């Protein structure tokens, strides 16, 4: 235990066998510290504080990785699981090009918003006044079934929808469209995404009575009479407050005159298994795939998706396409030898586990997860240039008492797609969702996990 505590205090790093830092001289791997990938109260500042994403990277981590990789300004950094957009925001601020993708439209909205510079300052305040004024004159409901009626009484839900409708009117297009119906979110600018995030924050703040100790779960009222009924005045005041707070967090470091010189950042709402990017386009990837800890990112962003007009059926469809989802597809993929020995031994142990549903639901769920992960790594290999670097963050977890050594599994999968594993940094995680697994306590008592930063070079 003493030894473990010491390790917890000091991040430790180790070389993968067979590769020394010397194989990659321009990477200064061993002479300076690497910030933890996990966010904490000190690192969640500025635009990173606009949206508190449970799974989000810390900004200093991405800054450190880019520095350690020694990437030139003209380099293109990719993140196929861009989430709240930490990779794309940091690349943008360093004046580098970047490609970001996430399958969840709510997260695409957040990552797009974080690219907003101060060149629109102080238009946000005036725009906010117009958005609220127009929202207050809409009369008829725009949606047949109101997704926000899950938590809000009909009148309040309509008022919130009218704010969304008004954001679209001024910043997307004159006719309202349900965003779940759009093929892509390319029509959403950073400025419109900024107002969407202000709406997300308003909804989240109002949902405080339905929060639980699980950061990814929001309760529903037991009875329709328990739904919230904020007045128009309260909603307008809250939305305005969030626009002002967010505006204050936009740093003044960008020279408005020079902003046309900023390289392009492209953010797509896309599946990591089929990215809309060219072969060999990226010089580096900095990313974190969904973990195998049963965090359902679709459920975790339910308030945001519903604020964007997603119906229950739309949310369900999205969850089915996500890696790490708790839903089960009709056809289960078979395990593959290329996934590596560690993955296959783990799957065999899950299949044979004595507990209820291990040989049915849980084995299917894990096969689905590893299939999605491996296919995404192959796709990532396609878009990376030969000789480029790939930095992936993953966390280990347990299925019952069986260790799911995801860092080792991803290392073996990376090698199977042709990458050299050159380095690994490990960070102990205190409050891990590794325990969120059903009945984890029955099988083991340890509740910590390790988050590993895996450094690869593409062949
Ligand atoms: C660990 S999080 C990444 C967080 C990100 N590094 C950040 O700073 O916010 C993993 C992300 O993968 C996304 N995701 C899940 N399945 C996906 C898929 N098939 N294609 C693309 N993204 C997916 C989830 O929506 C989630 O945002």
PDB file of C-alpha atoms in Angstrom, residues 91-353:
ATOM      1  CA  UNK A  91      -4.010  23.686 -31.717  1.00  0.00           C
ATOM      2  CA  UNK A  92      -5.948  26.800 -32.736  1.00  0.00           C
ATOM      3  CA  UNK A  93      -4.350  28.917 -30.022  1.00  0.00           C
ATOM      4  CA  UNK A  94      -0.917  27.698 -31.125  1.00  0.00           C
ATOM      5  CA  UNK A  95      -1.852  28.698 -34.683  1.00  0.00           C
ATOM      6  CA  UNK A  96      -1.738  25.142 -35.960  1.00  0.00           C
ATOM      7  CA  UNK A  97      -4.222  23.371 -38.220  1.00  0.00           C
ATOM      8  CA  UNK A  98      -6.354  20.646 -36.746  1.00  0.00           C
ATOM      9  CA  UNK A  99      -9.031  18.124 -37.605  1.00  0.00           C
ATOM     10  CA  UNK A 100     -11.536  17.103 -34.969  1.00  0.00           C
ATOM     11  CA  UNK A 101     -14.406  14.625 -35.092  1.00  0.00           C
ATOM     12  CA  UNK A 102     -16.970  13.356 -32.647  1.00  0.00           C
ATOM     13  CA  UNK A 103     -20.078  11.312 -33.292  1.00  0.00           C
ATOM     14  CA  UNK A 104     -22.052  13.273 -30.698  1.00  0.00           C
ATOM     15  CA  UNK A 105     -23.516  16.502 -32.174  1.00  0.00           C
ATOM     16  CA  UNK A 106     -23.724  18.067 -28.693  1.00  0.00           C
ATOM     17  CA  UNK A 107     -19.953  17.730 -28.315  1.00  0.00           C
ATOM     18  CA  UNK A 108     -19.363  19.047 -31.837  1.00  0.00           C
ATOM     19  CA  UNK A 109     -21.307  22.129 -30.751  1.00  0.00           C
ATOM     20  CA  UNK A 110     -19.088  22.582 -27.664  1.00  0.00           C
ATOM     21  CA  UNK A 111     -15.843  22.089 -29.605  1.00  0.00           C
ATOM     22  CA  UNK A 112     -16.917  24.518 -32.328  1.00  0.00           C
ATOM     23  CA  UNK A 113     -17.845  27.130 -29.721  1.00  0.00           C
ATOM     24  CA  UNK A 114     -14.384  26.902 -28.143  1.00  0.00           C
ATOM     25  CA  UNK A 115     -12.844  28.158 -31.396  1.00  0.00           C
ATOM     26  CA  UNK A 116     -14.607  31.501 -31.084  1.00  0.00           C
ATOM     27  CA  UNK A 117     -12.081  34.319 -30.951  1.00  0.00           C
ATOM     28  CA  UNK A 118     -12.441  37.861 -29.741  1.00  0.00           C
ATOM     29  CA  UNK A 119     -13.048  39.232 -33.245  1.00  0.00           C
ATOM     30  CA  UNK A 120     -16.817  39.088 -32.638  1.00  0.00           C
ATOM     31  CA  UNK A 121     -16.470  40.942 -29.358  1.00  0.00           C
ATOM     32  CA  UNK A 122     -18.707  42.716 -28.210  1.00  0.00           C
ATOM     33  CA  UNK A 123     -21.393  41.556 -30.686  1.00  0.00           C
ATOM     34  CA  UNK A 124     -22.442  38.683 -28.436  1.00  0.00           C
ATOM     35  CA  UNK A 125     -24.282  40.990 -26.029  1.00  0.00           C
ATOM     36  CA  UNK A 126     -26.275  42.698 -28.784  1.00  0.00           C
ATOM     37  CA  UNK A 127     -26.996  39.366 -30.448  1.00  0.00           C
ATOM     38  CA  UNK A 128     -28.155  37.942 -27.131  1.00  0.00           C
ATOM     39  CA  UNK A 129     -30.691  40.782 -26.783  1.00  0.00           C
ATOM     40  CA  UNK A 130     -32.030  40.087 -30.280  1.00  0.00           C
ATOM     41  CA  UNK A 131     -32.195  36.333 -29.703  1.00  0.00           C
ATOM     42  CA  UNK A 132     -34.205  36.782 -26.509  1.00  0.00           C
ATOM     43  CA  UNK A 133     -36.475  39.411 -28.044  1.00  0.00           C
ATOM     44  CA  UNK A 134     -37.340  37.211 -31.023  1.00  0.00           C
ATOM     45  CA  UNK A 135     -37.777  34.142 -28.771  1.00  0.00           C
ATOM     46  CA  UNK A 136     -40.435  36.004 -26.802  1.00  0.00           C
ATOM     47  CA  UNK A 137     -42.634  36.688 -29.849  1.00  0.00           C
ATOM     48  CA  UNK A 138     -42.884  33.136 -31.203  1.00  0.00           C
ATOM     49  CA  UNK A 139     -46.360  31.787 -30.602  1.00  0.00           C
ATOM     50  CA  UNK A 140     -46.954  28.273 -31.983  1.00  0.00           C
ATOM     51  CA  UNK A 141     -44.812  25.283 -30.971  1.00  0.00           C
ATOM     52  CA  UNK A 142     -42.207  24.378 -33.552  1.00  0.00           C
ATOM     53  CA  UNK A 143     -41.959  20.686 -32.598  1.00  0.00           C
ATOM     54  CA  UNK A 144     -44.793  18.204 -32.328  1.00  0.00           C
ATOM     55  CA  UNK A 145     -43.247  16.432 -29.372  1.00  0.00           C
ATOM     56  CA  UNK A 146     -41.120  18.637 -27.168  1.00  0.00           C
ATOM     57  CA  UNK A 147     -37.947  16.777 -26.017  1.00  0.00           C
ATOM     58  CA  UNK A 148     -37.387  19.157 -23.092  1.00  0.00           C
ATOM     59  CA  UNK A 149     -40.832  18.286 -21.697  1.00  0.00           C
ATOM     60  CA  UNK A 150     -39.054  15.419 -19.954  1.00  0.00           C
ATOM     61  CA  UNK A 151     -37.980  17.836 -17.203  1.00  0.00           C
ATOM     62  CA  UNK A 152     -39.921  21.049 -17.951  1.00  0.00           C
ATOM     63  CA  UNK A 153     -43.625  21.849 -17.868  1.00  0.00           C
ATOM     64  CA  UNK A 154     -44.920  22.519 -21.421  1.00  0.00           C
ATOM     65  CA  UNK A 155     -44.835  26.314 -21.226  1.00  0.00           C
ATOM     66  CA  UNK A 156     -41.243  26.475 -19.958  1.00  0.00           C
ATOM     67  CA  UNK A 157     -40.086  23.813 -22.433  1.00  0.00           C
ATOM     68  CA  UNK A 158     -41.572  25.884 -25.277  1.00  0.00           C
ATOM     69  CA  UNK A 159     -39.818  29.009 -23.997  1.00  0.00           C
ATOM     70  CA  UNK A 160     -36.461  27.181 -24.074  1.00  0.00           C
ATOM     71  CA  UNK A 161     -37.218  25.821 -27.552  1.00  0.00           C
ATOM     72  CA  UNK A 162     -37.971  29.344 -28.725  1.00  0.00           C
ATOM     73  CA  UNK A 163     -34.508  30.452 -27.638  1.00  0.00           C
ATOM     74  CA  UNK A 164     -33.042  27.644 -29.770  1.00  0.00           C
ATOM     75  CA  UNK A 165     -35.319  28.610 -32.640  1.00  0.00           C
ATOM     76  CA  UNK A 166     -34.205  32.209 -32.391  1.00  0.00           C
ATOM     77  CA  UNK A 167     -30.481  31.234 -32.329  1.00  0.00           C
ATOM     78  CA  UNK A 168     -31.124  29.348 -35.546  1.00  0.00           C
ATOM     79  CA  UNK A 169     -33.041  32.285 -37.069  1.00  0.00           C
ATOM     80  CA  UNK A 170     -30.170  34.730 -36.562  1.00  0.00           C
ATOM     81  CA  UNK A 171     -27.163  32.460 -36.972  1.00  0.00           C
ATOM     82  CA  UNK A 172     -28.038  29.316 -38.930  1.00  0.00           C
ATOM     83  CA  UNK A 173     -30.913  29.955 -41.357  1.00  0.00           C
ATOM     84  CA  UNK A 174     -34.401  31.512 -41.456  1.00  0.00           C
ATOM     85  CA  UNK A 175     -36.309  28.190 -41.302  1.00  0.00           C
ATOM     86  CA  UNK A 176     -36.034  26.100 -38.137  1.00  0.00           C
ATOM     87  CA  UNK A 177     -34.560  22.638 -38.654  1.00  0.00           C
ATOM     88  CA  UNK A 178     -34.216  19.879 -36.139  1.00  0.00           C
ATOM     89  CA  UNK A 179     -30.460  19.405 -35.866  1.00  0.00           C
ATOM     90  CA  UNK A 180     -30.913  15.622 -35.502  1.00  0.00           C
ATOM     91  CA  UNK A 181     -32.088  15.627 -39.110  1.00  0.00           C
ATOM     92  CA  UNK A 182     -29.013  17.348 -40.534  1.00  0.00           C
ATOM     93  CA  UNK A 183     -26.456  15.158 -42.297  1.00  0.00           C
ATOM     94  CA  UNK A 184     -23.603  17.273 -40.979  1.00  0.00           C
ATOM     95  CA  UNK A 185     -23.190  20.237 -38.685  1.00  0.00           C
ATOM     96  CA  UNK A 186     -21.146  22.174 -41.250  1.00  0.00           C
ATOM     97  CA  UNK A 187     -23.746  24.988 -41.262  1.00  0.00           C
ATOM     98  CA  UNK A 188     -23.063  25.647 -37.577  1.00  0.00           C
ATOM     99  CA  UNK A 189     -20.528  28.437 -37.089  1.00  0.00           C
ATOM    100  CA  UNK A 190     -18.498  28.951 -33.926  1.00  0.00           C
ATOM    101  CA  UNK A 191     -20.710  31.930 -33.131  1.00  0.00           C
ATOM    102  CA  UNK A 192     -23.954  29.929 -33.359  1.00  0.00           C
ATOM    103  CA  UNK A 193     -22.308  27.114 -31.371  1.00  0.00           C
ATOM    104  CA  UNK A 194     -21.396  29.696 -28.696  1.00  0.00           C
ATOM    105  CA  UNK A 195     -25.097  30.524 -28.185  1.00  0.00           C
ATOM    106  CA  UNK A 196     -26.031  26.843 -28.199  1.00  0.00           C
ATOM    107  CA  UNK A 197     -23.540  26.278 -25.377  1.00  0.00           C
ATOM    108  CA  UNK A 198     -25.117  29.201 -23.457  1.00  0.00           C
ATOM    109  CA  UNK A 199     -28.446  27.380 -23.890  1.00  0.00           C
ATOM    110  CA  UNK A 200     -26.871  24.100 -22.682  1.00  0.00           C
ATOM    111  CA  UNK A 201     -25.590  25.870 -19.576  1.00  0.00           C
ATOM    112  CA  UNK A 202     -29.015  27.393 -18.917  1.00  0.00           C
ATOM    113  CA  UNK A 203     -30.685  23.964 -19.156  1.00  0.00           C
ATOM    114  CA  UNK A 204     -27.985  22.330 -16.971  1.00  0.00           C
ATOM    115  CA  UNK A 205     -28.299  25.012 -14.307  1.00  0.00           C
ATOM    116  CA  UNK A 206     -32.060  24.550 -14.202  1.00  0.00           C
ATOM    117  CA  UNK A 207     -31.663  20.765 -13.947  1.00  0.00           C
ATOM    118  CA  UNK A 208     -29.674  21.041 -10.689  1.00  0.00           C
ATOM    119  CA  UNK A 209     -32.522  19.430  -8.653  1.00  0.00           C
ATOM    120  CA  UNK A 210     -32.235  16.315 -10.829  1.00  0.00           C
ATOM    121  CA  UNK A 211     -28.459  15.842 -10.456  1.00  0.00           C
ATOM    122  CA  UNK A 212     -27.158  12.640  -8.855  1.00  0.00           C
ATOM    123  CA  UNK A 213     -23.787  11.625  -7.421  1.00  0.00           C
ATOM    124  CA  UNK A 214     -23.015  10.045 -10.796  1.00  0.00           C
ATOM    125  CA  UNK A 215     -21.730  12.970 -12.918  1.00  0.00           C
ATOM    126  CA  UNK A 216     -23.068  11.349 -16.095  1.00  0.00           C
ATOM    127  CA  UNK A 217     -26.639  10.811 -14.904  1.00  0.00           C
ATOM    128  CA  UNK A 218     -29.579  13.238 -14.607  1.00  0.00           C
ATOM    129  CA  UNK A 219     -32.805  11.960 -13.012  1.00  0.00           C
ATOM    130  CA  UNK A 220     -36.285  12.456 -14.429  1.00  0.00           C
ATOM    131  CA  UNK A 221     -39.176  13.720 -12.302  1.00  0.00           C
ATOM    132  CA  UNK A 222     -41.211  10.802 -10.945  1.00  0.00           C
ATOM    133  CA  UNK A 223     -44.471  12.467 -11.936  1.00  0.00           C
ATOM    134  CA  UNK A 224     -45.268  15.209 -14.542  1.00  0.00           C
ATOM    135  CA  UNK A 225     -46.255  17.509 -11.665  1.00  0.00           C
ATOM    136  CA  UNK A 226     -42.583  17.425 -10.573  1.00  0.00           C
ATOM    137  CA  UNK A 227     -41.459  19.142 -13.769  1.00  0.00           C
ATOM    138  CA  UNK A 228     -39.759  22.527 -13.600  1.00  0.00           C
ATOM    139  CA  UNK A 229     -41.645  25.716 -14.495  1.00  0.00           C
ATOM    140  CA  UNK A 230     -39.179  28.589 -14.794  1.00  0.00           C
ATOM    141  CA  UNK A 231     -40.763  31.811 -16.062  1.00  0.00           C
ATOM    142  CA  UNK A 232     -39.748  33.618 -19.228  1.00  0.00           C
ATOM    143  CA  UNK A 233     -38.059  36.311 -17.153  1.00  0.00           C
ATOM    144  CA  UNK A 234     -35.923  33.762 -15.265  1.00  0.00           C
ATOM    145  CA  UNK A 235     -34.936  31.966 -18.453  1.00  0.00           C
ATOM    146  CA  UNK A 236     -33.946  35.197 -20.189  1.00  0.00           C
ATOM    147  CA  UNK A 237     -31.917  36.320 -17.169  1.00  0.00           C
ATOM    148  CA  UNK A 238     -30.078  32.995 -16.955  1.00  0.00           C
ATOM    149  CA  UNK A 239     -29.339  32.784 -20.676  1.00  0.00           C
ATOM    150  CA  UNK A 240     -27.982  36.361 -20.671  1.00  0.00           C
ATOM    151  CA  UNK A 241     -25.846  35.609 -17.609  1.00  0.00           C
ATOM    152  CA  UNK A 242     -24.293  32.586 -19.337  1.00  0.00           C
ATOM    153  CA  UNK A 243     -23.597  34.588 -22.508  1.00  0.00           C
ATOM    154  CA  UNK A 244     -21.848  37.231 -20.383  1.00  0.00           C
ATOM    155  CA  UNK A 245     -19.830  34.707 -18.335  1.00  0.00           C
ATOM    156  CA  UNK A 246     -18.715  32.914 -21.486  1.00  0.00           C
ATOM    157  CA  UNK A 247     -17.835  36.152 -23.267  1.00  0.00           C
ATOM    158  CA  UNK A 248     -15.638  37.183 -20.338  1.00  0.00           C
ATOM    159  CA  UNK A 249     -13.669  33.922 -20.715  1.00  0.00           C
ATOM    160  CA  UNK A 250     -12.649  34.592 -24.325  1.00  0.00           C
ATOM    161  CA  UNK A 251      -8.987  35.549 -24.077  1.00  0.00           C
ATOM    162  CA  UNK A 252      -7.776  38.731 -25.634  1.00  0.00           C
ATOM    163  CA  UNK A 253      -4.684  37.020 -26.939  1.00  0.00           C
ATOM    164  CA  UNK A 254      -5.802  36.835 -30.534  1.00  0.00           C
ATOM    165  CA  UNK A 255      -5.083  39.883 -32.626  1.00  0.00           C
ATOM    166  CA  UNK A 256      -8.392  40.565 -34.447  1.00  0.00           C
ATOM    167  CA  UNK A 257      -6.543  42.000 -37.445  1.00  0.00           C
ATOM    168  CA  UNK A 258      -4.464  38.853 -37.839  1.00  0.00           C
ATOM    169  CA  UNK A 259      -7.253  36.345 -37.379  1.00  0.00           C
ATOM    170  CA  UNK A 260      -7.625  35.682 -41.084  1.00  0.00           C
ATOM    171  CA  UNK A 261      -4.101  34.252 -40.860  1.00  0.00           C
ATOM    172  CA  UNK A 262      -5.140  31.540 -38.430  1.00  0.00           C
ATOM    173  CA  UNK A 263      -4.892  28.101 -40.041  1.00  0.00           C
ATOM    174  CA  UNK A 264      -8.107  26.209 -40.568  1.00  0.00           C
ATOM    175  CA  UNK A 265      -9.628  24.017 -37.885  1.00  0.00           C
ATOM    176  CA  UNK A 266     -12.159  21.575 -39.267  1.00  0.00           C
ATOM    177  CA  UNK A 267     -14.590  19.891 -36.898  1.00  0.00           C
ATOM    178  CA  UNK A 268     -16.865  17.158 -38.221  1.00  0.00           C
ATOM    179  CA  UNK A 269     -19.711  15.240 -36.685  1.00  0.00           C
ATOM    180  CA  UNK A 270     -18.385  11.874 -37.780  1.00  0.00           C
ATOM    181  CA  UNK A 271     -17.778   8.275 -36.821  1.00  0.00           C
ATOM    182  CA  UNK A 272     -14.165   7.416 -35.970  1.00  0.00           C
ATOM    183  CA  UNK A 273     -14.633   4.201 -37.963  1.00  0.00           C
ATOM    184  CA  UNK A 274     -15.073   6.177 -41.207  1.00  0.00           C
ATOM    185  CA  UNK A 275     -13.536   9.615 -40.986  1.00  0.00           C
ATOM    186  CA  UNK A 276     -14.246  12.192 -43.702  1.00  0.00           C
ATOM    187  CA  UNK A 277     -10.526  13.012 -44.039  1.00  0.00           C
ATOM    188  CA  UNK A 278      -7.956  12.195 -46.734  1.00  0.00           C
ATOM    189  CA  UNK A 279      -5.342   9.446 -46.483  1.00  0.00           C
ATOM    190  CA  UNK A 280      -2.132  10.571 -44.787  1.00  0.00           C
ATOM    191  CA  UNK A 281      -3.421  14.081 -44.020  1.00  0.00           C
ATOM    192  CA  UNK A 282      -2.359  14.379 -40.360  1.00  0.00           C
ATOM    193  CA  UNK A 283       1.113  14.809 -38.828  1.00  0.00           C
ATOM    194  CA  UNK A 284       0.009  13.749 -35.375  1.00  0.00           C
ATOM    195  CA  UNK A 285      -3.000  12.526 -33.436  1.00  0.00           C
ATOM    196  CA  UNK A 286      -3.746  13.430 -29.824  1.00  0.00           C
ATOM    197  CA  UNK A 287      -6.871  11.646 -28.704  1.00  0.00           C
ATOM    198  CA  UNK A 288      -8.669   9.547 -26.176  1.00  0.00           C
ATOM    199  CA  UNK A 289     -11.091   6.844 -27.315  1.00  0.00           C
ATOM    200  CA  UNK A 290     -14.209   6.166 -25.274  1.00  0.00           C
ATOM    201  CA  UNK A 291     -13.252   4.076 -22.260  1.00  0.00           C
ATOM    202  CA  UNK A 292     -14.611   0.641 -21.517  1.00  0.00           C
ATOM    203  CA  UNK A 293     -16.049   1.800 -18.196  1.00  0.00           C
ATOM    204  CA  UNK A 294     -19.721   1.810 -19.146  1.00  0.00           C
ATOM    205  CA  UNK A 295     -19.959   5.589 -19.398  1.00  0.00           C
ATOM    206  CA  UNK A 296     -22.706   6.111 -21.910  1.00  0.00           C
ATOM    207  CA  UNK A 297     -21.776   9.407 -23.562  1.00  0.00           C
ATOM    208  CA  UNK A 298     -25.248   9.632 -25.152  1.00  0.00           C
ATOM    209  CA  UNK A 299     -26.913   9.515 -21.742  1.00  0.00           C
ATOM    210  CA  UNK A 300     -24.264  11.802 -20.239  1.00  0.00           C
ATOM    211  CA  UNK A 301     -25.243  14.528 -22.727  1.00  0.00           C
ATOM    212  CA  UNK A 302     -29.005  13.950 -22.687  1.00  0.00           C
ATOM    213  CA  UNK A 303     -29.879  17.523 -21.562  1.00  0.00           C
ATOM    214  CA  UNK A 304     -27.772  18.996 -24.392  1.00  0.00           C
ATOM    215  CA  UNK A 305     -29.166  16.636 -27.032  1.00  0.00           C
ATOM    216  CA  UNK A 306     -32.715  17.382 -25.928  1.00  0.00           C
ATOM    217  CA  UNK A 307     -31.959  21.118 -25.993  1.00  0.00           C
ATOM    218  CA  UNK A 308     -30.887  20.564 -29.619  1.00  0.00           C
ATOM    219  CA  UNK A 309     -34.299  19.027 -30.350  1.00  0.00           C
ATOM    220  CA  UNK A 310     -33.292  15.335 -30.255  1.00  0.00           C
ATOM    221  CA  UNK A 311     -36.242  13.024 -29.598  1.00  0.00           C
ATOM    222  CA  UNK A 312     -35.868   9.795 -27.563  1.00  0.00           C
ATOM    223  CA  UNK A 313     -35.612   7.861 -30.841  1.00  0.00           C
ATOM    224  CA  UNK A 314     -32.858  10.203 -32.130  1.00  0.00           C
ATOM    225  CA  UNK A 315     -30.879   9.762 -28.898  1.00  0.00           C
ATOM    226  CA  UNK A 316     -31.281   5.990 -29.062  1.00  0.00           C
ATOM    227  CA  UNK A 317     -30.022   5.931 -32.703  1.00  0.00           C
ATOM    228  CA  UNK A 318     -27.017   8.022 -31.738  1.00  0.00           C
ATOM    229  CA  UNK A 319     -26.191   5.795 -28.759  1.00  0.00           C
ATOM    230  CA  UNK A 320     -26.292   2.707 -30.962  1.00  0.00           C
ATOM    231  CA  UNK A 321     -23.561   4.203 -33.176  1.00  0.00           C
ATOM    232  CA  UNK A 322     -21.277   5.137 -30.282  1.00  0.00           C
ATOM    233  CA  UNK A 323     -18.275   3.160 -29.103  1.00  0.00           C
ATOM    234  CA  UNK A 324     -18.682   2.277 -25.440  1.00  0.00           C
ATOM    235  CA  UNK A 325     -22.468   2.408 -25.563  1.00  0.00           C
ATOM    236  CA  UNK A 326     -24.532   0.209 -23.277  1.00  0.00           C
ATOM    237  CA  UNK A 327     -26.932  -0.661 -26.118  1.00  0.00           C
ATOM    238  CA  UNK A 328     -26.453  -3.925 -28.032  1.00  0.00           C
ATOM    239  CA  UNK A 329     -26.528  -4.072 -31.824  1.00  0.00           C
ATOM    240  CA  UNK A 330     -28.487  -6.884 -33.505  1.00  0.00           C
ATOM    241  CA  UNK A 331     -25.347  -8.486 -35.023  1.00  0.00           C
ATOM    242  CA  UNK A 332     -22.467  -9.102 -32.618  1.00  0.00           C
ATOM    243  CA  UNK A 333     -18.962  -9.047 -34.125  1.00  0.00           C
ATOM    244  CA  UNK A 334     -16.682 -12.034 -33.574  1.00  0.00           C
ATOM    245  CA  UNK A 335     -13.400 -11.580 -31.728  1.00  0.00           C
ATOM    246  CA  UNK A 336     -10.325 -11.216 -33.943  1.00  0.00           C
ATOM    247  CA  UNK A 337      -6.789 -12.513 -33.441  1.00  0.00           C
ATOM    248  CA  UNK A 338      -5.434  -9.073 -34.502  1.00  0.00           C
ATOM    249  CA  UNK A 339      -6.964  -7.554 -31.340  1.00  0.00           C
ATOM    250  CA  UNK A 340      -4.061  -9.180 -29.499  1.00  0.00           C
ATOM    251  CA  UNK A 341      -3.509 -11.735 -26.728  1.00  0.00           C
ATOM    252  CA  UNK A 342      -4.444  -9.444 -23.840  1.00  0.00           C
ATOM    253  CA  UNK A 343      -7.798  -8.553 -25.412  1.00  0.00           C
ATOM    254  CA  UNK A 344      -8.616 -12.132 -26.350  1.00  0.00           C
ATOM    255  CA  UNK A 345      -7.706 -13.495 -22.897  1.00  0.00           C
ATOM    256  CA  UNK A 346      -9.850 -10.813 -21.292  1.00  0.00           C
ATOM    257  CA  UNK A 347     -12.800 -11.677 -23.567  1.00  0.00           C
ATOM    258  CA  UNK A 348     -12.415 -15.388 -22.788  1.00  0.00           C
ATOM    259  CA  UNK A 349     -12.491 -14.619 -19.063  1.00  0.00           C
ATOM    260  CA  UNK A 350     -15.644 -12.474 -19.438  1.00  0.00           C
ATOM    261  CA  UNK A 351     -17.352 -15.222 -21.459  1.00  0.00           C
ATOM    262  CA  UNK A 352     -16.551 -17.818 -18.789  1.00  0.00           C
ATOM    263  CA  UNK A 353     -17.433 -15.698 -15.790  1.00  0.00           C
TER     264      UNK A 353
END
